[in-house]
Tab-separated table of C-alpha atoms in Angstrom:
chain	number	residue	atom	x	y	z
S	694	MET	CA	-37.501	-68.025	77.373
S	695	ARG	CA	-34.361	-70.193	77.506
S	696	SER	CA	-34.660	-70.907	73.760
S	697	VAL	CA	-34.885	-67.178	73.025
S	698	PHE	CA	-31.705	-66.493	74.994
S	699	SER	CA	-29.977	-69.423	73.328
S	700	SER	CA	-31.014	-68.216	69.886
S	701	THR	CA	-29.872	-64.666	70.653
S	702	LYS	CA	-26.544	-65.936	71.970
S	703	LYS	CA	-25.985	-67.944	68.806
S	704	MET	CA	-26.798	-64.908	66.662
S	705	ILE	CA	-24.318	-62.742	68.595
S	706	GLN	CA	-21.631	-65.410	68.329
S	707	ALA	CA	-22.252	-65.739	64.602
S	708	GLY	CA	-22.069	-61.967	64.208
S	709	LEU	CA	-18.799	-61.753	66.139
S	710	LEU	CA	-17.348	-64.589	64.070
S	711	THR	CA	-18.342	-62.804	60.866
S	712	LEU	CA	-16.759	-59.552	62.053
S	713	SER	CA	-13.626	-61.419	63.110
S	714	LEU	CA	-13.342	-63.171	59.753
S	715	PHE	CA	-13.991	-59.882	57.930
S	716	GLY	CA	-11.330	-58.135	59.972
S	717	MET	CA	-8.866	-60.958	59.360
S	718	ALA	CA	-9.601	-60.907	55.636
S	719	SER	CA	-9.102	-57.139	55.542
S	720	TYR	CA	-5.807	-57.500	57.401
S	721	VAL	CA	-4.609	-60.234	55.046
S	722	GLN	CA	-5.595	-58.105	52.045
S	723	ALA	CA	-3.691	-55.143	53.479
S	724	VAL	CA	-0.608	-57.275	54.116
S	725	ASP	CA	-0.842	-58.823	50.631
S	726	ALA	CA	-1.254	-55.373	49.055
S	727	THR	CA	1.889	-54.079	50.778
S	728	ALA	CA	3.814	-57.231	49.913
S	729	THR	CA	2.935	-57.022	46.227
S	730	ALA	CA	3.009	-53.231	45.821
S	731	LYS	CA	5.899	-51.792	43.846
S	732	THR	CA	8.617	-49.277	44.631
S	733	ASP	CA	9.174	-46.401	42.167
S	734	VAL	CA	12.627	-44.795	41.929
S	735	LEU	CA	13.114	-41.450	40.144
S	736	TRP	CA	16.660	-40.237	39.415
S	737	PHE	CA	17.263	-36.480	39.316
S	738	GLY	CA	20.955	-36.892	38.456
S	739	GLN	CA	24.176	-37.245	40.483
S	740	ALA	CA	23.110	-38.889	43.798
S	741	GLY	CA	19.599	-37.439	43.934
S	742	PHE	CA	16.650	-39.853	44.052
S	743	ARG	CA	12.972	-39.814	44.974
S	744	ILE	CA	11.649	-43.160	46.168
S	745	LYS	CA	7.918	-43.843	46.237
S	746	THR	CA	7.390	-46.644	48.745
S	747	PRO	CA	4.868	-49.496	48.425
S	748	GLU	CA	2.488	-47.547	50.688
S	749	GLY	CA	2.943	-44.310	48.754
S	750	LYS	CA	5.368	-42.416	50.989
S	751	MET	CA	7.895	-40.173	49.246
S	752	ILE	CA	11.560	-40.388	50.277
S	753	LEU	CA	13.983	-37.786	48.898
S	754	ILE	CA	17.763	-38.319	49.025
S	755	ASP	CA	20.558	-35.826	48.247
S	756	PRO	CA	18.365	-33.372	46.264
S	757	TRP	CA	20.778	-31.345	44.118
S	758	ILE	CA	17.934	-30.247	41.877
S	759	THR	CA	17.697	-26.534	41.019
S	760	GLU	CA	21.469	-26.236	40.461
S	761	GLY	CA	22.041	-29.730	39.094
S	762	PRO	CA	23.373	-29.446	35.519
S	763	LYS	CA	21.519	-32.559	34.332
S	764	THR	CA	18.291	-32.119	36.307
S	765	PRO	CA	15.282	-32.210	33.942
S	766	LEU	CA	13.887	-28.706	33.465
S	767	ILE	CA	10.480	-29.599	34.912
S	768	TYR	CA	12.180	-29.969	38.321
S	769	LYS	CA	15.094	-27.588	37.827
S	770	ASN	CA	12.786	-24.633	37.121
S	771	ASP	CA	10.151	-25.533	39.713
S	772	LEU	CA	11.230	-27.341	42.864
S	773	SER	CA	7.590	-27.919	43.838
S	774	ALA	CA	7.294	-30.284	40.855
S	775	ILE	CA	8.995	-32.997	42.920
S	776	GLY	CA	5.723	-33.169	44.885
S	777	PRO	CA	5.124	-33.491	48.633
S	778	ILE	CA	7.964	-35.238	50.469
S	779	ASP	CA	7.573	-37.371	53.601
S	780	VAL	CA	11.185	-38.318	54.374
S	781	LEU	CA	14.301	-36.243	53.604
S	782	LEU	CA	17.801	-37.756	53.791
S	783	VAL	CA	21.175	-36.125	53.113
S	784	THR	CA	24.425	-38.129	53.113
S	785	HIS	CA	26.862	-35.220	53.557
S	786	ALA	CA	27.271	-31.462	53.142
S	787	HIS	CA	28.878	-31.128	49.705
S	788	VAL	CA	26.717	-28.915	47.551
S	789	ASP	CA	25.840	-31.641	45.027
S	790	HIS	CA	24.236	-33.613	47.878
S	791	LEU	CA	22.901	-31.038	50.339
S	792	GLY	CA	21.584	-29.010	47.399
S	793	ASP	CA	17.956	-27.989	47.940
S	794	ALA	CA	17.434	-30.041	51.107
S	795	PRO	CA	16.952	-27.093	53.521
S	796	ALA	CA	14.372	-25.560	51.172
S	797	VAL	CA	12.538	-28.896	50.844
S	798	ALA	CA	12.480	-29.302	54.631
S	799	LYS	CA	10.946	-25.855	55.097
S	800	VAL	CA	8.344	-26.171	52.340
S	801	ASN	CA	7.176	-29.602	53.523
S	802	ASN	CA	7.671	-28.846	57.238
S	803	ILE	CA	9.619	-32.089	57.647
S	804	LYS	CA	12.875	-32.989	59.338
S	805	LEU	CA	16.129	-33.164	57.436
S	806	TYR	CA	17.838	-36.393	58.548
S	807	GLY	CA	21.599	-36.352	58.251
S	808	PRO	CA	24.990	-36.849	59.897
S	809	ALA	CA	24.987	-35.192	63.307
S	810	ASP	CA	27.903	-32.845	62.660
S	811	MET	CA	26.421	-31.715	59.348
S	812	VAL	CA	23.003	-30.901	60.773
S	813	THR	CA	24.518	-28.896	63.655
S	814	PRO	CA	26.181	-26.180	61.505
S	815	LEU	CA	23.080	-26.018	59.302
S	816	ILE	CA	21.169	-25.039	62.431
S	817	THR	CA	23.773	-22.779	64.070
S	818	LEU	CA	24.331	-20.850	60.836
S	819	GLY	CA	20.592	-20.298	60.453
S	820	ILE	CA	20.278	-22.344	57.267
S	821	LEU	CA	17.817	-24.767	58.853
S	822	PRO	CA	15.405	-24.226	61.774
S	823	ALA	CA	16.384	-26.327	64.780
S	824	GLU	CA	13.038	-28.146	64.835
S	825	LEU	CA	13.590	-29.340	61.256
S	826	GLY	CA	16.943	-31.032	61.873
S	827	HIS	CA	17.495	-34.599	63.067
S	828	ARG	CA	21.052	-35.538	63.990
S	829	PHE	CA	22.184	-39.158	63.898
S	830	ASN	CA	25.276	-41.097	63.021
S	831	LYS	CA	26.766	-44.358	61.755
S	832	SER	CA	24.909	-47.445	63.015
S	833	GLY	CA	22.137	-45.173	64.264
S	834	GLN	CA	18.676	-46.161	63.067
S	835	VAL	CA	15.659	-43.871	62.711
S	836	ALA	CA	12.027	-44.483	61.813
S	837	PRO	CA	11.119	-41.266	59.996
S	838	ALA	CA	7.709	-42.534	58.820
S	839	ALA	CA	5.447	-45.477	59.585
S	840	GLY	CA	6.969	-48.697	58.249
S	841	ILE	CA	10.239	-47.014	57.162
S	842	LYS	CA	13.604	-47.717	58.823
S	843	VAL	CA	16.817	-45.885	57.919
S	844	THR	CA	20.244	-46.906	59.199
S	845	ALA	CA	23.333	-44.757	58.682
S	846	VAL	CA	26.414	-46.682	57.563
S	847	HIS	CA	30.011	-45.857	56.733
S	848	ALA	CA	31.062	-43.969	53.601
S	849	ASP	CA	34.732	-43.284	52.849
S	850	HIS	CA	34.671	-39.641	51.792
S	851	SER	CA	34.724	-36.123	53.295
S	852	SER	CA	32.173	-33.460	54.161
S	853	LEU	CA	32.450	-29.668	54.039
S	854	LEU	CA	29.711	-27.056	54.165
S	855	VAL	CA	30.303	-24.011	51.962
S	856	TRP	CA	27.956	-21.161	52.925
S	857	LYS	CA	27.701	-17.606	51.691
S	858	ASN	CA	27.681	-15.349	54.742
S	859	PRO	CA	24.937	-12.752	54.156
S	860	ALA	CA	26.816	-10.236	56.300
S	861	SER	CA	29.982	-10.304	54.181
S	862	ASN	CA	28.456	-11.775	50.992
S	863	LYS	CA	31.497	-14.079	50.876
S	864	PRO	CA	31.608	-17.884	50.897
S	865	GLU	CA	32.774	-19.575	54.081
S	866	ALA	CA	33.875	-23.176	54.579
S	867	HIS	CA	32.622	-24.979	57.681
S	868	PRO	CA	33.516	-28.496	58.899
S	869	ALA	CA	30.479	-30.742	58.503
S	870	GLY	CA	31.353	-34.018	60.186
S	871	GLU	CA	31.697	-37.320	58.377
S	872	PRO	CA	29.662	-38.587	55.427
S	873	VAL	CA	27.364	-41.595	55.584
S	874	GLY	CA	25.470	-43.987	53.371
S	875	TYR	CA	21.949	-45.194	54.142
S	876	ILE	CA	20.276	-48.590	54.390
S	877	ILE	CA	16.610	-47.800	53.724
S	878	GLU	CA	14.113	-50.521	54.586
S	879	LEU	CA	10.621	-50.034	53.149
S	880	GLU	CA	7.258	-51.252	54.450
S	881	ASN	CA	7.473	-54.562	52.575
S	882	GLY	CA	11.038	-55.313	53.714
S	883	PHE	CA	12.690	-54.208	50.442
S	884	LYS	CA	16.106	-52.730	51.289
S	885	ILE	CA	18.010	-50.054	49.390
S	886	TRP	CA	21.627	-49.116	50.110
S	887	HIS	CA	22.290	-45.557	48.964
S	888	MET	CA	26.060	-45.432	49.299
S	889	GLY	CA	26.421	-41.654	49.133
S	890	ASP	CA	29.884	-40.599	47.990
S	891	THR	CA	32.480	-43.216	48.811
S	892	GLY	CA	35.728	-44.842	47.850
S	893	LEU	CA	36.504	-48.505	48.405
S	894	PHE	CA	36.520	-49.883	51.949
S	895	SER	CA	36.510	-53.540	52.910
S	896	ASP	CA	33.610	-53.200	55.379
S	897	MET	CA	31.333	-52.962	52.357
S	898	LYS	CA	31.333	-56.749	52.704
S	899	PHE	CA	30.242	-56.565	56.345
S	900	ILE	CA	27.523	-53.983	55.616
S	901	SER	CA	26.125	-56.108	52.800
S	902	GLU	CA	26.197	-59.336	54.814
S	903	HIS	CA	24.645	-57.693	57.873
S	904	TYR	CA	21.906	-55.596	56.229
S	905	LYS	CA	21.370	-57.632	53.038
S	906	PRO	CA	20.318	-54.857	50.619
S	907	ASP	CA	18.236	-55.834	47.586
S	908	LEU	CA	19.200	-52.750	45.559
S	909	VAL	CA	22.428	-50.751	45.742
S	910	MET	CA	22.919	-47.203	44.449
S	911	ILE	CA	26.647	-46.898	43.825
S	912	PRO	CA	28.848	-43.992	42.649
S	913	ILE	CA	30.929	-44.718	39.535
S	914	GLY	CA	32.204	-41.322	38.364
S	915	GLY	CA	35.690	-41.424	39.871
S	916	ASN	CA	37.907	-38.557	41.063
S	917	PHE	CA	35.805	-37.896	44.202
S	918	THR	CA	34.463	-41.466	44.521
S	919	MET	CA	34.985	-44.942	43.117
S	920	GLY	CA	35.354	-45.103	39.368
S	921	PRO	CA	33.772	-47.818	37.211
S	922	ALA	CA	36.458	-50.446	37.890
S	923	ASP	CA	36.486	-49.974	41.664
S	924	ALA	CA	32.687	-49.899	41.831
S	925	ALA	CA	32.541	-53.164	39.866
S	926	TYR	CA	35.165	-54.714	42.147
S	927	ALA	CA	33.153	-53.756	45.245
S	928	LEU	CA	29.965	-55.212	43.810
S	929	ARG	CA	31.449	-58.444	42.495
S	930	THR	CA	33.752	-59.144	45.429
S	931	TRP	CA	32.084	-57.769	48.549
S	932	ILE	CA	28.516	-56.529	48.105
S	933	LYS	CA	26.919	-59.024	45.678
S	934	PRO	CA	23.414	-57.501	45.603
S	935	LYS	CA	20.547	-58.555	43.354
S	936	MET	CA	20.457	-55.192	41.557
S	937	VAL	CA	22.503	-52.015	41.225
S	938	ILE	CA	21.828	-48.476	39.982
S	939	PRO	CA	25.019	-46.623	38.987
S	940	MET	CA	25.008	-42.960	40.074
S	941	HIS	CA	27.236	-39.928	40.622
S	942	TYR	CA	28.482	-39.615	37.050
S	943	ASN	CA	27.617	-37.545	33.968
S	944	SER	CA	27.174	-34.294	35.935
S	945	ASN	CA	30.713	-33.012	36.548
S	946	PRO	CA	33.579	-32.916	34.016
S	947	MET	CA	35.930	-34.082	36.791
S	948	THR	CA	33.992	-37.324	37.236
S	949	LYS	CA	34.827	-38.969	33.942
S	950	GLY	CA	33.654	-42.521	34.676
S	951	THR	CA	30.964	-43.677	32.259
S	952	LEU	CA	28.102	-46.125	32.277
S	953	ALA	CA	29.703	-48.012	29.370
S	954	GLU	CA	32.941	-48.480	31.341
S	955	PHE	CA	30.973	-49.714	34.350
S	956	GLN	CA	28.969	-52.162	32.244
S	957	GLU	CA	32.175	-53.480	30.705
S	958	ALA	CA	33.728	-53.949	34.160
S	959	MET	CA	30.613	-55.857	35.282
S	960	LYS	CA	30.589	-58.280	32.329
S	961	GLY	CA	29.942	-61.866	33.392
S	962	SER	CA	28.339	-60.869	36.702
S	963	SER	CA	24.837	-62.044	37.589
S	964	ILE	CA	24.094	-58.725	39.323
S	965	LYS	CA	21.386	-56.884	37.411
S	966	ILE	CA	22.484	-53.401	36.319
S	967	VAL	CA	19.632	-50.885	36.167
S	968	PRO	CA	20.948	-47.963	34.085
S	969	MET	CA	18.922	-44.779	34.389
S	970	THR	CA	18.744	-41.441	32.628
S	971	GLU	CA	18.067	-38.219	34.518
S	972	GLY	CA	14.301	-37.821	35.029
S	973	GLN	CA	13.565	-41.503	34.466
S	974	THR	CA	11.490	-43.582	36.884
S	975	VAL	CA	12.016	-47.335	37.279
S	976	GLN	CA	9.899	-49.753	39.284
S	977	PHE	CA	11.000	-52.582	41.559
């Protein structure tokens, strides 16, 4: 009888060991898959991007899509073509950044994450349902989806919400707090700094040293933001990332900065420039 119990015990132990090893192998495979999976970035134009994370989540930032002059027609004529969205971020209330964000929030039944004093008037004016707004501010960090962390950081710009009052059918201007940029950390630790609209400020150095972004999305158009020379100065002197995507140019005649001018200003730098055309997807 003792030998039967001993044999049974050994079989159970062997079975548990097998299950444990199988579970560990599955975990390691899952970790390896996330570590090696790629990140896809689609540019809609201006500051609008859709990021597909290594685990397949869709992050949408500053979606000026249906009214964007350079938005590819497939998206401009059919907002649903952007696909289901999991995380929605807006840097400030100017129309070329807020754009279609309230509509995207409603269609996907997801929260619009943005500067606190921008989200508040969106709610009080009836543009966005209260349950679909999440207010946070600089240095605040949110976890809008599993494995995703977003930290709001400084941007040197302004923010104003222009809204057509349905009662008077006239546009109204409403204060909308201060703009932000975002440090977006994905499931595999890859970090993206979407700078929003900003001019030069010396704490770009601090933000870069503290958060260590791998990829920076930087405005280069000028007039409302840094132009090519200032953007290059910030990158070469303070930020020093591995890679940069120039944005916020080629959509407004007042923002005359060009990709060619930016590339010229970056000559000799080891920072990899990733130039994009509207509608293009690149992988990291």
